[in-house]
Coordinates of C-alpha atoms in Angstrom, one line a residue:
M1 CA -6.2 15.9 -5.9
S2 CA -6.5 17.1 -2.3
V3 CA -7.7 14.2 -0.3
A4 CA -8.8 14.4 3.4
E5 CA -6.9 12.5 5.7
I6 CA -5.6 12.4 9.7
A7 CA -2.0 12.2 9.6
D8 CA 0.0 9.5 11.9
D9 CA 1.7 11.8 13.7
A10 CA 1.5 13.9 16.9
T11 CA -1.5 16.0 15.2
A12 CA -3.7 13.1 15.4
P13 CA -6.7 13.2 17.9
A14 CA -6.5 11.0 20.9
A15 CA -9.0 8.4 19.7
V16 CA -7.4 8.4 16.1
A17 CA -3.8 8.0 17.7
A18 CA -5.2 5.1 19.8
V19 CA -6.5 3.5 16.9
Y20 CA -2.9 4.1 14.8
T21 CA -0.9 2.9 17.5
D22 CA -2.9 -0.7 17.7
I23 CA -3.0 -1.0 13.8
R24 CA 0.7 -0.6 14.1
A25 CA 1.1 -3.1 16.9
V26 CA -1.1 -6.0 15.5
T27 CA 0.1 -5.7 11.8
G28 CA 3.8 -5.4 13.1
A29 CA 4.6 -2.7 10.3
A30 CA 5.6 0.7 11.2
V31 CA 3.3 2.7 8.8
V32 CA -0.3 3.3 8.8
N33 CA -1.5 3.3 5.5
L34 CA -3.9 5.7 3.6
V35 CA -7.1 3.6 3.9
W36 CA -6.8 4.0 7.4
R37 CA -6.0 7.6 7.4
R38 CA -9.1 8.7 5.0
L39 CA -11.2 6.5 7.2
A40 CA -10.2 8.5 10.3
A41 CA -11.1 11.6 8.5
E42 CA -14.4 10.6 7.9
D43 CA -14.9 10.2 11.7
A44 CA -13.1 8.4 14.6
A45 CA -16.3 6.4 15.2
T46 CA -16.0 4.7 11.5
L47 CA -12.4 4.0 11.6
E48 CA -12.9 2.2 15.3
R49 CA -15.8 0.0 13.8
V50 CA -13.4 -1.1 10.8
W51 CA -10.6 -1.7 12.7
A52 CA -12.5 -3.8 15.1
R53 CA -13.9 -5.9 12.7
L54 CA -10.5 -6.5 10.9
R55 CA -8.3 -6.6 14.0
G56 CA -9.0 -10.2 14.6
P57 CA -8.2 -11.7 11.4
Y58 CA -5.2 -9.4 11.3
A59 CA -4.4 -10.6 14.8
S60 CA -5.0 -14.1 14.2
G61 CA -3.3 -14.5 10.9
R62 CA -5.9 -15.1 8.7
L63 CA -5.3 -12.2 6.3
D64 CA -1.8 -13.3 6.1
D65 CA -2.4 -16.8 5.1
L66 CA -4.3 -15.2 1.9
A67 CA -1.8 -12.1 1.1
A68 CA 1.0 -13.9 0.1
P69 CA 0.2 -15.0 -3.5
L70 CA -1.5 -11.7 -4.3
T71 CA 1.6 -10.2 -6.2
P72 CA 2.3 -11.6 -9.8
P73 CA 5.9 -12.6 -10.8
M74 CA 7.7 -9.4 -11.5
P75 CA 9.8 -8.4 -14.5
K76 CA 13.3 -7.9 -14.3
I77 CA 14.3 -4.4 -14.2
A78 CA 17.7 -2.8 -14.8
L79 CA 19.2 -1.7 -11.4
R80 CA 21.3 1.1 -10.6
P81 CA 24.3 0.0 -8.5
H82 CA 25.0 2.2 -5.2
L83 CA 21.9 4.3 -5.6
L84 CA 21.7 5.0 -1.9
A85 CA 24.7 5.1 0.5
S86 CA 22.3 4.3 3.5
P87 CA 19.3 2.4 2.1
E88 CA 18.1 0.8 5.2
T89 CA 15.5 3.5 6.1
P90 CA 13.7 3.7 2.6
R91 CA 14.1 -0.3 2.6
A92 CA 11.9 -0.2 5.9
V93 CA 9.4 2.3 4.2
V94 CA 9.1 0.2 0.9
A95 CA 8.9 -3.0 3.0
A96 CA 6.2 -2.0 5.4
Y97 CA 4.4 -0.6 2.7
D98 CA 4.2 -4.1 0.6
A99 CA 3.4 -6.1 3.8
N100 CA 0.2 -3.6 4.6
N101 CA -0.7 -3.0 1.2
R102 CA -1.4 -6.7 0.4
R103 CA -3.1 -7.5 3.6
N104 CA -5.3 -4.3 3.2
L105 CA -6.3 -5.1 -0.1
T106 CA -7.4 -8.3 0.9
A107 CA -9.2 -7.2 4.0
F108 CA -11.2 -4.1 2.2
S109 CA -11.8 -6.3 -0.6
A110 CA -13.7 -8.6 1.6
L111 CA -15.4 -5.6 3.4
L112 CA -16.9 -4.0 0.4
G113 CA -18.0 -7.5 -0.8
R114 CA -15.6 -7.8 -3.8
G115 CA -14.6 -11.7 -3.6
A116 CA -15.1 -13.1 -7.0
E117 CA -13.7 -16.7 -6.6
S118 CA -11.8 -19.1 -4.7
A119 CA -8.2 -19.4 -4.2
P120 CA -5.9 -21.7 -2.2
P121 CA -4.0 -19.9 0.9
A122 CA -0.5 -19.7 0.8
R123 CA 1.4 -18.3 4.1
F124 CA 2.4 -14.7 4.4
T125 CA 5.6 -14.0 6.1
L126 CA 6.0 -10.6 7.8
P127 CA 9.6 -9.0 6.3
A128 CA 11.7 -8.1 9.0
E129 CA 12.5 -4.8 7.2
A130 CA 9.1 -3.8 7.6
A131 CA 9.9 -2.7 11.2
S132 CA 13.6 -3.0 11.2
A133 CA 14.6 0.9 11.1
P134 CA 12.5 3.9 12.1
V135 CA 9.9 5.2 9.3
P136 CA 10.2 9.2 8.8
T137 CA 6.8 11.2 9.0
L138 CA 5.0 11.5 5.8
P139 CA 5.8 14.7 4.6
P140 CA 3.0 17.1 3.8
L141 CA 3.1 17.7 0.0
A142 CA 2.9 21.6 0.3
D143 CA 6.3 21.3 1.9
L144 CA 7.9 19.5 -1.4
P145 CA 9.8 21.6 -3.9
A146 CA 8.1 21.8 -7.0
N147 CA 10.0 19.8 -9.1
L148 CA 9.8 16.5 -6.7
H149 CA 6.0 17.5 -6.2
A150 CA 5.6 17.1 -10.1
R151 CA 7.9 13.8 -10.4
L152 CA 5.5 12.5 -8.0
H153 CA 2.4 13.0 -9.8
R154 CA 4.1 11.9 -12.9
L155 CA 4.9 8.5 -10.9
D156 CA 1.4 8.3 -9.6
R157 CA 0.3 8.4 -13.6
F158 CA 2.0 4.9 -13.9
A159 CA -0.7 2.2 -14.6
N160 CA -3.4 5.0 -13.7
A161 CA -3.2 7.0 -16.8
D162 CA -6.3 8.9 -16.3
G163 CA -5.1 10.1 -12.6
V164 CA -8.2 8.5 -10.6
G165 CA -7.6 8.2 -7.0
P166 CA -5.5 10.2 -4.6
L167 CA -1.7 10.1 -4.8
A168 CA -0.2 6.8 -3.5
S169 CA 1.5 7.6 0.0
L170 CA 4.7 5.7 -1.0
Y171 CA 6.0 7.8 -3.1
R172 CA 5.2 10.9 -0.8
H173 CA 7.0 8.5 2.0
L174 CA 9.9 8.4 -0.3
A175 CA 10.4 12.0 -0.8
P176 CA 13.4 12.2 1.3
W177 CA 15.2 10.2 -1.2
P178 CA 14.8 11.9 -4.6
A179 CA 17.3 10.0 -6.5
L180 CA 15.3 6.8 -5.7
L181 CA 12.4 8.4 -6.9
E182 CA 14.3 9.7 -10.1
A183 CA 15.3 6.0 -10.8
A184 CA 12.0 4.6 -10.1
E185 CA 10.5 7.1 -12.7
E186 CA 13.1 5.8 -15.3
A187 CA 12.8 2.1 -14.6
L188 CA 9.0 2.1 -14.2
A189 CA 8.4 4.3 -17.5
P190 CA 8.9 1.6 -20.0
L191 CA 7.2 -0.8 -18.1
H192 CA 4.2 1.9 -18.2
A193 CA 4.6 2.9 -21.6
S194 CA 4.4 -1.2 -22.6
G195 CA 1.3 -1.7 -20.5
V196 CA 2.9 -4.4 -18.4
L197 CA 2.2 -2.2 -15.1
A198 CA -1.5 -2.4 -16.4
Q199 CA -0.9 -6.0 -16.5
L200 CA 0.5 -6.5 -13.1
R201 CA -2.2 -4.0 -11.5
D202 CA -5.0 -6.0 -13.0
E203 CA -3.3 -9.7 -11.8
T204 CA -2.9 -8.2 -8.6
L205 CA -6.8 -7.2 -8.3
R206 CA -8.0 -10.3 -9.5
R207 CA -6.0 -12.1 -6.7
A208 CA -7.1 -10.1 -4.2
R209 CA -10.5 -10.8 -5.2
A210 CA -10.0 -14.3 -5.0
A211 CA -8.5 -14.2 -1.8
A212 CA -11.5 -11.9 -0.3
A213 CA -13.7 -14.5 -1.7
Q214 CA -12.7 -16.5 1.4
L215 CA -13.5 -13.9 4.0
P216 CA -17.3 -13.5 3.3
D217 CA -18.0 -13.2 7.2
L218 CA -16.1 -9.7 6.9
A219 CA -18.5 -7.9 4.7
L220 CA -19.8 -4.8 6.5
P221 CA -23.5 -4.2 6.9
P222 CA -25.0 -2.1 4.3
A223 CA -24.9 1.3 6.1
D224 CA -21.3 1.1 6.8
R225 CA -20.3 -0.4 3.8
A226 CA -21.4 2.6 2.1
V227 CA -19.4 5.0 4.0
V228 CA -16.3 2.8 3.3
E229 CA -17.3 2.5 -0.3
A230 CA -17.1 6.4 -0.5
V231 CA -13.7 7.0 1.1
A232 CA -11.7 3.6 0.3
G233 CA -13.5 2.5 -2.9
V234 CA -11.0 4.1 -5.1
L235 CA -8.1 2.7 -3.2
V236 CA -9.1 -0.9 -3.2
D237 CA -10.3 -0.9 -6.8
R238 CA -7.3 1.7 -8.2
T239 CA -4.6 2.6 -6.2
I240 CA -3.7 -0.4 -4.2
P241 CA -3.3 -2.9 -6.6
R242 CA -1.3 -1.0 -8.6
M243 CA 1.0 0.0 -6.0
I244 CA 1.7 -3.6 -4.7
P245 CA 3.8 -4.3 -8.0
I246 CA 4.7 -1.1 -8.5
G247 CA 6.4 -1.1 -4.7
R248 CA 7.7 -4.2 -5.0
L249 CA 9.8 -3.2 -8.4
I250 CA 11.0 0.1 -6.6
G251 CA 12.2 -2.5 -3.8
A252 CA 14.5 -4.0 -6.2
L253 CA 15.9 -0.8 -7.1
I254 CA 17.4 -0.6 -3.6
G255 CA 18.2 -4.2 -3.3
L256 CA 15.1 -5.2 -1.8
H257 CA 15.2 -8.7 -3.4
I258 CA 12.0 -10.3 -3.5
R259 CA 10.5 -14.3 -3.4
E260 CA 7.1 -15.2 -2.7
G261 CA 5.5 -14.5 0.6
A262 CA 8.7 -12.7 2.1
F263 CA 12.0 -10.7 1.5
S264 CA 15.5 -12.1 1.2

């Protein structure tokens, strides 16, 4: 599925690049996620308005307070020893996605009025790995070899058997490490087949909506909500909820051991 987005690289228009720079500075993570890149493709003014609405809650820690308990307890997976000779960069990629996905899911659930119930806050700790190593530029799908392209799409079907929504950026961002993606497919396939990944996705979504219920002031006015719904609704309902637990499981494959609210 081809999705309009503006890349977080030197090709971004100046107005968009300025927002991306501020997003990275405020969130403390090097990745600008797909939800922002799609908003930028809608138009720069929409991106600016949505970020202006969320910047304060990110900067103040309101979203951090609610993001920690989003992830359900993770199942054990078989680790492949010595999978990567130099794991620092893929570890940073996965950590940045985890940090951003949990907060973005909370924030955009609130923007779109997805709040469902109350939940007690628990302080989120940004993992040091999220900004500890340079994160490579997201490679264009067209530049990837056919076998790797096919693997990314197989991975994207996990907890998403009907293929709804765009290809998750985390898989594409990990394309420079095909051995890691091969191991991820091997480890995640039985969890998908057994329904465990779908259960983790649904529980993550339930927790996100509980967190969003505590942020009613972030709900967008109707006109802006309709625009953001069209661009980001599928990410909020389908993509991000599955990629939070999947990202954590991939993190375990590269030795990124996780405890509630932080990485160790």
